[in-house]
Coordinates of C-alpha atoms in Angstrom, one line a residue:
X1 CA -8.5 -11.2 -51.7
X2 CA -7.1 -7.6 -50.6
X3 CA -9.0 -6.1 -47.5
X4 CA -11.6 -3.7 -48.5
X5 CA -11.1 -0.3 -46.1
X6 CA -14.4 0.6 -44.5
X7 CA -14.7 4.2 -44.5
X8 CA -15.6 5.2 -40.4
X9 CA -18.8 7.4 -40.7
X10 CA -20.0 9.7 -37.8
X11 CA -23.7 9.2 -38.2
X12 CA -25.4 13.1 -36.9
X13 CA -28.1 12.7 -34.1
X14 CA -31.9 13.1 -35.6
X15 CA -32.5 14.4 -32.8
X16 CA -31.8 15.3 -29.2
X17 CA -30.4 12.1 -26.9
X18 CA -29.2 13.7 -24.0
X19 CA -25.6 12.1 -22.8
X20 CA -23.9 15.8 -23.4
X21 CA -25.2 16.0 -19.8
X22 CA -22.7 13.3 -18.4
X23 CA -20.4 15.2 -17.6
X24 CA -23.0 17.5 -15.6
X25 CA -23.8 14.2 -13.8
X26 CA -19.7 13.4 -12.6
X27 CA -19.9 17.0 -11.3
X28 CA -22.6 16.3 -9.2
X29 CA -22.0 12.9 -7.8
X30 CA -18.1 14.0 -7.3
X31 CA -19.5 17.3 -5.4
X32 CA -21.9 15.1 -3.3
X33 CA -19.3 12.5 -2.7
X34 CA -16.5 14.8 -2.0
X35 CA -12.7 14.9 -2.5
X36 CA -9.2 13.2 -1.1
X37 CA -6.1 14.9 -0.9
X38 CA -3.3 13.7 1.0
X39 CA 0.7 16.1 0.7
X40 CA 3.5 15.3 2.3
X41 CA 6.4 18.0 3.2
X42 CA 9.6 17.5 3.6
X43 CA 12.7 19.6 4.7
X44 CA 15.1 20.7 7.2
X45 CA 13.6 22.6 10.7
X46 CA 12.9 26.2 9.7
X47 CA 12.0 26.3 6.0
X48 CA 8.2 27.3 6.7
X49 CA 6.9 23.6 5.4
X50 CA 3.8 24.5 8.0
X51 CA 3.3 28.4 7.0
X52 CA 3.2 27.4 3.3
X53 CA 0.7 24.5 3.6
X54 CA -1.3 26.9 5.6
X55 CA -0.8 29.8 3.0
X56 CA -2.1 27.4 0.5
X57 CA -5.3 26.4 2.0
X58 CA -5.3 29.8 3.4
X59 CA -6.7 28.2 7.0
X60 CA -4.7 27.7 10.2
X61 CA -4.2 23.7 9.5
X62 CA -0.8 23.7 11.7
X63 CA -1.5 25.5 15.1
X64 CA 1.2 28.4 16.5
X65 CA 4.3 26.8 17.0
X66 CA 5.4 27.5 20.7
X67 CA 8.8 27.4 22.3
X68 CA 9.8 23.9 23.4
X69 CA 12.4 23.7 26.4
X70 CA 15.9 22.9 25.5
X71 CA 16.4 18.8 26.4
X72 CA 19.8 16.6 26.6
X73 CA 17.8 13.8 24.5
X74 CA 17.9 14.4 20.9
X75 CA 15.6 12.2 18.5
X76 CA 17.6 9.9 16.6
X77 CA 14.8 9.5 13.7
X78 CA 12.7 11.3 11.7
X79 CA 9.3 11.4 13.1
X80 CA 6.4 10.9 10.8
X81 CA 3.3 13.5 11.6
X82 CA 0.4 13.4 9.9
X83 CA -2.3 15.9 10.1
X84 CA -6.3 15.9 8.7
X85 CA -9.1 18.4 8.3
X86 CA -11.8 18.8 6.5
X87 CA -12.0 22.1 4.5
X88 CA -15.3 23.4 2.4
X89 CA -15.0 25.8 -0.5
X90 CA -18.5 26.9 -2.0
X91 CA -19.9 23.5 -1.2
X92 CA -17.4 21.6 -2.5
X93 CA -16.0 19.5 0.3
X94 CA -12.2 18.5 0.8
X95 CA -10.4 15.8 3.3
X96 CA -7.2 17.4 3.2
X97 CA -4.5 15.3 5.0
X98 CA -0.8 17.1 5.6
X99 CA 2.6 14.4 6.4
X100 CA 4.8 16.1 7.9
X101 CA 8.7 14.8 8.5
X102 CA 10.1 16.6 11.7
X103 CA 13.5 16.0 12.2
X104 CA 14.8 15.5 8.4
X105 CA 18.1 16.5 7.8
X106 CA 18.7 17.9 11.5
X107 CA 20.8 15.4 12.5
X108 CA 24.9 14.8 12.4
X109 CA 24.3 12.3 10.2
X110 CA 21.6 12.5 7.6
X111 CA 22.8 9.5 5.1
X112 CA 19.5 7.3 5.7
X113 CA 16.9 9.6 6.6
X114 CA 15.2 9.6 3.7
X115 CA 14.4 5.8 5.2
X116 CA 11.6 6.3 7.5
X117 CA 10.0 8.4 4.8
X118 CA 10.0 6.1 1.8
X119 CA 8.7 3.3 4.3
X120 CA 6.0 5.2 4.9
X121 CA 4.9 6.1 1.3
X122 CA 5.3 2.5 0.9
X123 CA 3.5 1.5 3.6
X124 CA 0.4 3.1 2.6
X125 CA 0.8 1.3 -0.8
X126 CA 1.0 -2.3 1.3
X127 CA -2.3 -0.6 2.9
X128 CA -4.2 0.2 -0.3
X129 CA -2.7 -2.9 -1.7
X130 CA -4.3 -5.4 1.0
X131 CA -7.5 -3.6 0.6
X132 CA -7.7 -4.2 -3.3
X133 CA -6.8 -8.1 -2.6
X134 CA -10.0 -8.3 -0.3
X135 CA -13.3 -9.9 -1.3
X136 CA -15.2 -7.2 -0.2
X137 CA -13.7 -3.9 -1.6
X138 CA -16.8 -1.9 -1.3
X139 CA -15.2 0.4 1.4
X140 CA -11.8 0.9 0.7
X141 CA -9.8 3.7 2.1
X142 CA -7.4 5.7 -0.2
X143 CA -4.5 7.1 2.3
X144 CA -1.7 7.1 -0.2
X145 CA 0.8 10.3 -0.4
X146 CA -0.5 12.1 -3.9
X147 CA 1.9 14.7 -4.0
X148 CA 5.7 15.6 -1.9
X149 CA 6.7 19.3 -1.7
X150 CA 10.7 19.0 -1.2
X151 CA 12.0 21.9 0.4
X152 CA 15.3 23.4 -0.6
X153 CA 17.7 25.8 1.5
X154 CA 17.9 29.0 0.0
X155 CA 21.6 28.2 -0.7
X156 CA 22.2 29.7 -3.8
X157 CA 25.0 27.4 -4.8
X158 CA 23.8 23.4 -5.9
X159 CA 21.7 21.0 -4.4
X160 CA 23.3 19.3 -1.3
X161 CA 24.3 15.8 -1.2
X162 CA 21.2 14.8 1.2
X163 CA 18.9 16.4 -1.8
X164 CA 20.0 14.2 -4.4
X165 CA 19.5 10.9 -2.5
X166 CA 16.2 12.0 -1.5
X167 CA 14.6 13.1 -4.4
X168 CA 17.0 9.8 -6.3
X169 CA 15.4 7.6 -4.0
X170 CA 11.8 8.5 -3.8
X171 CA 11.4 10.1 -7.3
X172 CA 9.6 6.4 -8.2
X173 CA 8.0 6.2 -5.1
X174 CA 6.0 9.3 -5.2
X175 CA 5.4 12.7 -7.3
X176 CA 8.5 14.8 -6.3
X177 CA 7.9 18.6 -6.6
X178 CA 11.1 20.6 -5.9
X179 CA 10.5 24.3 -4.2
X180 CA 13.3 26.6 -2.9
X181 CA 12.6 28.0 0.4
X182 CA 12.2 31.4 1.7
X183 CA 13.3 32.5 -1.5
X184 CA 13.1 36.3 -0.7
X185 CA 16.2 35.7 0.8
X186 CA 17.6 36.0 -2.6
X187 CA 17.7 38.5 -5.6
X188 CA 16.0 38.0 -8.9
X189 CA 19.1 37.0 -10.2
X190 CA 20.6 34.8 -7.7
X191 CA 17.1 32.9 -7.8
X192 CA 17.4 32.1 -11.7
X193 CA 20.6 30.9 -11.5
X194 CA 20.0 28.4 -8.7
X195 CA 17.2 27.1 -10.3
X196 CA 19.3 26.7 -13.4
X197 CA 21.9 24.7 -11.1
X198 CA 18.7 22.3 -9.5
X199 CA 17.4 21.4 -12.7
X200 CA 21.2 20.6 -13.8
X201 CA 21.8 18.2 -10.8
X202 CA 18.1 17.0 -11.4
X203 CA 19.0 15.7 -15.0
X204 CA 22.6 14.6 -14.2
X205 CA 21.3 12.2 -11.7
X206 CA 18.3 11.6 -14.1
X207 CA 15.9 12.2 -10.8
X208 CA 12.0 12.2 -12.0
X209 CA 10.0 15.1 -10.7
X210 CA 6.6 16.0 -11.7
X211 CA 5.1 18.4 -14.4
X212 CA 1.9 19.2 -15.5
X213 CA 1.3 16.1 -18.6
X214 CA 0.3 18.1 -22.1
X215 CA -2.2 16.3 -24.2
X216 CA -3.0 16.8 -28.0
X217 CA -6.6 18.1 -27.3
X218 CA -5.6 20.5 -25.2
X219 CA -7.1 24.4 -25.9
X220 CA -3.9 26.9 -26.3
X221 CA -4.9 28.6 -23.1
X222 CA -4.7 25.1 -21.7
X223 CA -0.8 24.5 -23.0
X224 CA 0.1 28.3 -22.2
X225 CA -0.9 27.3 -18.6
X226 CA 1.5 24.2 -18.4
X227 CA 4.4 25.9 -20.8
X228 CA 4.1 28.6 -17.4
X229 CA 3.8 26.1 -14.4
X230 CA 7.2 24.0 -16.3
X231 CA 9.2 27.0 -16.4
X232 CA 9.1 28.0 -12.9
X233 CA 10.2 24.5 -11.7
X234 CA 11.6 24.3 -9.3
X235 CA 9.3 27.1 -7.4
X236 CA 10.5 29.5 -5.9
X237 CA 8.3 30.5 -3.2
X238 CA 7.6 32.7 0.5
X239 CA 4.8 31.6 2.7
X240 CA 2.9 33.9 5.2
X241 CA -0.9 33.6 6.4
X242 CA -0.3 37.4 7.8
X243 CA -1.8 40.1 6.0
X244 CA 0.5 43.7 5.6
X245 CA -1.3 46.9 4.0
X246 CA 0.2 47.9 0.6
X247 CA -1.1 51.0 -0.9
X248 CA -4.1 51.0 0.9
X249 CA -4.9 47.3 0.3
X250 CA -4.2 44.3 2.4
X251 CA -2.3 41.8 1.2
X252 CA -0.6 38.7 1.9
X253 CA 3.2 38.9 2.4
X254 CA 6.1 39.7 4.4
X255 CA 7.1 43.3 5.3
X256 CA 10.6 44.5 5.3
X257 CA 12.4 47.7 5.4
X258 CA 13.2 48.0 1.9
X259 CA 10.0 47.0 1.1
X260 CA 7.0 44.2 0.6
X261 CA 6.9 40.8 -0.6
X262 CA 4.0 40.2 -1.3
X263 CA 2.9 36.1 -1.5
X264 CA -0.2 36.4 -4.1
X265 CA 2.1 38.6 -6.7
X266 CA 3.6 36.5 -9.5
X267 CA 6.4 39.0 -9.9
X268 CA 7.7 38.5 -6.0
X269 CA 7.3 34.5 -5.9
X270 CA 5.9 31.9 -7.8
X271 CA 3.4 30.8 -5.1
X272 CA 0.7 31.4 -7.6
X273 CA 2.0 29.0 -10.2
X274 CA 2.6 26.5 -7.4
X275 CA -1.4 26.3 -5.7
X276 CA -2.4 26.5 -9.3
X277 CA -0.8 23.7 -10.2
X278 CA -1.5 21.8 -7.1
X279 CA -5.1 22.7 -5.9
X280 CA -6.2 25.0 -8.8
X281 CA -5.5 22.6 -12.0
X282 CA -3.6 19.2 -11.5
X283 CA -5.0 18.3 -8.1
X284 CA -7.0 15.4 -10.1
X285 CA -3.7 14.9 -12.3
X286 CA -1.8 14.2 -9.3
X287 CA -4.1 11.4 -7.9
X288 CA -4.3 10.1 -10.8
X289 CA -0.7 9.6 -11.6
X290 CA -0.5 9.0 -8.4
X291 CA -3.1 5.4 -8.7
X292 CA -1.9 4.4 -12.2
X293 CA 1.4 4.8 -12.8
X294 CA 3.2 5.2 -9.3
X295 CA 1.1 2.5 -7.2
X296 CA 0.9 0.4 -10.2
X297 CA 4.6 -0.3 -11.0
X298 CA 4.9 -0.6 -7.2
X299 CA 2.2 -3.2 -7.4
X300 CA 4.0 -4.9 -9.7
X301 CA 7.2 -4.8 -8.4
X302 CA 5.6 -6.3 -4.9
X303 CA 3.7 -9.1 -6.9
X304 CA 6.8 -10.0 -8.9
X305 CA 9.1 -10.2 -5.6
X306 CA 6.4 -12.1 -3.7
X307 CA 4.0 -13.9 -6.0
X308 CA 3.8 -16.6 -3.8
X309 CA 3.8 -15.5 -0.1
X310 CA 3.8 -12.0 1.8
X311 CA 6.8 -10.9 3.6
X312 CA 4.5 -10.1 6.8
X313 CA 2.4 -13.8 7.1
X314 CA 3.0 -15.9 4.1
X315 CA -0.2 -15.0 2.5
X316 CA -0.5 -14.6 -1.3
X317 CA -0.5 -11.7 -3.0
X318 CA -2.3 -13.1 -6.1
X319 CA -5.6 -11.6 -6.3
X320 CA -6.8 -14.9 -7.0
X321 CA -4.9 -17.1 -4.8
X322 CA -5.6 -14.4 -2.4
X323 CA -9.3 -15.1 -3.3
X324 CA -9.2 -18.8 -3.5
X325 CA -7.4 -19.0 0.1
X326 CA -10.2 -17.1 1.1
X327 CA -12.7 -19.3 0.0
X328 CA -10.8 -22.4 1.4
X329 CA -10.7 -20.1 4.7
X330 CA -14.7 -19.5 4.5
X331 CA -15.3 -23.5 3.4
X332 CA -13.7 -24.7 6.6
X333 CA -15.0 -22.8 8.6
X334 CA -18.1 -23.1 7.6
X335 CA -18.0 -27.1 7.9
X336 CA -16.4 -26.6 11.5
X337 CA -19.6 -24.6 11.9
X338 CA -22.1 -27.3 10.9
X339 CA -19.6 -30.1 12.8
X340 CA -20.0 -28.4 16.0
X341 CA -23.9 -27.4 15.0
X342 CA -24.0 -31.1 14.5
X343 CA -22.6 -32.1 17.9
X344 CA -24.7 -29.9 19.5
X345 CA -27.8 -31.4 18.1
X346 CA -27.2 -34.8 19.0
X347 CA -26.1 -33.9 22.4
X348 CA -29.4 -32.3 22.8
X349 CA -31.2 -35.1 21.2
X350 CA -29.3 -37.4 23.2
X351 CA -30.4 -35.6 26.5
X352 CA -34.1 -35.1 25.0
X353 CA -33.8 -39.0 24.7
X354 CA -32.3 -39.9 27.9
X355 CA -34.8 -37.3 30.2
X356 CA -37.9 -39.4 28.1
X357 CA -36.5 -42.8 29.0
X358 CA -36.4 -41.3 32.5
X359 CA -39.6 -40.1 32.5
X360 CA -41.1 -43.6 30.5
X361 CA -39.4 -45.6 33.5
X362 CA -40.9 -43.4 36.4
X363 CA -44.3 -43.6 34.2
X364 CA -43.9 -47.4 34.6
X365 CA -42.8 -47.8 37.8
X366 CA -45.8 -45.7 38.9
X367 CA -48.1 -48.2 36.5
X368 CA -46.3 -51.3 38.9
X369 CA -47.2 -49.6 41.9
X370 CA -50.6 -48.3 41.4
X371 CA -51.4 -51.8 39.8
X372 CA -49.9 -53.3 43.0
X373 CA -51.7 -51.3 45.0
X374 CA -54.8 -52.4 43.6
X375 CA -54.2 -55.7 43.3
X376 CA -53.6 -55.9 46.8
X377 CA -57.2 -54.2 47.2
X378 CA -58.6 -56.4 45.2
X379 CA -57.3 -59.2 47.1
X380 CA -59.1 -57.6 50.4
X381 CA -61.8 -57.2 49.0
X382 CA -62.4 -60.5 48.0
X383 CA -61.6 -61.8 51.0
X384 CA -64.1 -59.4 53.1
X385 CA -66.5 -61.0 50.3
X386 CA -65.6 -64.9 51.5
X387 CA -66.2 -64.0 54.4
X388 CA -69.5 -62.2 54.1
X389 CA -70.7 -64.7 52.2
X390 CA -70.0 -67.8 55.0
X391 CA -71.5 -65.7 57.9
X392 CA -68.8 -64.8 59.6
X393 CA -67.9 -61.3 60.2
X394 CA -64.4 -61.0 59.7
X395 CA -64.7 -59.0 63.0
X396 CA -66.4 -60.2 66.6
X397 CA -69.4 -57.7 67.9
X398 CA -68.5 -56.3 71.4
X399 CA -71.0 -57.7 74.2
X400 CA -73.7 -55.3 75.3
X401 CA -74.2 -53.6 78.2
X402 CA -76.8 -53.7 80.0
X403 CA -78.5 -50.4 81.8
X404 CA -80.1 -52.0 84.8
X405 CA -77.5 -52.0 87.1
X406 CA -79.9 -54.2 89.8
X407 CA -79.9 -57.3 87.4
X408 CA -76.3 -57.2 86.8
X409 CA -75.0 -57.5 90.9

């Protein structure tokens, strides 16, 4: 018999129900509960990494640099900073944290230190990773690195051998977003053709970096947002959190003498396209790239390589092994719970025991005595009796005297 095709029918409401609310009820419980951002930077020393984040938050998250004295001792890694705040925007409430990587790229030799920084990114995976395999996963901290600004010299020629193996080897690690520093230090032309050259080198080496995702249900204004944000990648921007008057007006830029450039204008920069992309509109699209498609193939990967035992203390990885050694964990020590409850209780009994034996032989030895002692009385008296009884007083009477003293010479 062929199969019969059901027709789907959308059945209309009778009346009103009420769930067109929900998503009025994820807008309040995501306001009350608050967001989670964490960006990492990374570039060489003197690319303004710290005076963009702080133009794109527009607050003073990174303090004034000050003038450090010249030592012999140079670092010979990249140091790993990280910096938190807490930030409120018409009541909606965000824990913004920052990475910064001092020290990349500054050195003689630069071949490994993209190193330190993918061992970090994949260090908070182990992090979020251990906390998932938990029994109790009520309270689990989410410190992974949602987003990576890569900051490129204002060359103008290619990218540099040291920003191919970066962006190569942390491009599955982490969502790579390429931006060309200081770039008022180039013309209008000089700025399209560089980009032209980065996204070249990008698809040679077939390096990942991330663009706003287009979905079918998307409204036009919607996709004529994204179609924008893709075509100024990589971004070419110019930080300052100083203000400069311009026609009367202040502004936010960078004065010169042939002019202004100012940060908030999409003709000078494309700093607009970049906050909108990363606080304004894909902020959620990050994270969530971020937890299931990042984290999860490097979940994978980790359970693959060590299904049976963890690198650091031979644990398993398994969720459910992980959970069953856990219970084996909790059964034995439970039983060496009640062992030693159980060894406590018969030592007390056994002391209860031995202090009433005690106490039952003292009473006894005190019965002896007493009936001894009365025995013995018994016996006296009895024999004060005998001789009461026969006449004679068990004591002689002492001879009297006499008071006439005449009779007596």
């Amino acid at each position: 018999m062929a199969d019969v095709a059901i027709p789907i029918v959308k059945p209309k409401l009778a009346g009103y129900v009420g769930f067109h609310n929900l998503p009025n009820q994820v807008h309040r419980k995501s306001v009350k509960k608050g967001f989670q951002f964490t960006l990492m930077v990374v570039g060489e020393s003197g690319l303004g990494k710290s005076t963009l984040v702080n133009t794109l938050f527009n607050t003073s998250l990174y303090p004034n640099k000050e003038a450090k004295e010249l030592s012999v001792e140079t670092p010979k890694t990249v140091d790993i900073q990280t910096i938190s705040a807490d930030i409120e925007e018409n009541g909606v409430k965000l824990k913004l944290t920052v990475i910064d990587t001092p020290g990349f790229g500054d050195f003689v030799n630069n071949e490994d230190s993209w190193r330190p920084i993918l061992e970090n990114i994949e260090a908070r995976y182990d992090a979020y990773l251990e906390q998932e395999n938990r029994v109790n996963r009520k309270r689990i901290v989410d410190t992974r690195v949602h987003a990576c600004l890569y900051f490129i010299a204002p060359t103008g020629h290619s990218l540099k051998p040291l920003d191919i193996e970066f962006m190569r080897r942390l491009a599955g690690r982490v969502n790579l977003i390429p931006v060309i520093a200081k770039s008022d230090t180039l013309t209008e032309d000089e700025i399209k053709a560089f980009k032209m050259r980065i996204l070249d080198d990008i698809n040679s080496h077939k390096i990942h970096i991330y663009q706003p995702p287009m979905y079918d249900n998307d409204d036009p204004e919607t996709v004529q947002e994204n179609k924008e944000i893709i075509s100024r990648i990589p971004f070419a921007i110019v930080g300052s959190d100083k203000e400069v008057e311009v026609n009367g007006k202040k502004v936010r830029g960078r004065k010169y003498p042939w002019g202004v450039i100012e940060v908030d204008n999409e003709e000078h920069c494309d700093f607009v396209k970049l906050r909108q992309m990363l606080v304004r509109t894909h902020m959620e699209e990050l994270k969530e790239y971020t937890n299931e498609v990042l984290y999860e193939s490097y979940r994978m990967q980790k359970l693959a390589i060590n299904g049976v035992d963890d690198v650091s203390g031979g644990s398993s990885l398994n969720p459910l092994s992980k959970f069953e050694e856990e219970r084996l964990a909790h059964e034995q020590k439970m039983a060496k719970m009640e062992a030693e409850m159980k060894a406590v209780f018969q030592q007390k009994v056994a002391e209860k025991e031995a202090k009433l034996k005690q106490s039952e032989e003292e009473l006894y030895a005190r019965h002896r005595e007493m009936k001894e002692q009365l025995e013995k009385q018994r016996m006296e008296l009895e024999e004060k009796k005998k001789r009461l009884e026969s006449g004679r007083p068990g004591t002689p009477e002492k001879p009297k005297k006499s008071k006439g003293g005449l009779f007596n010479k």
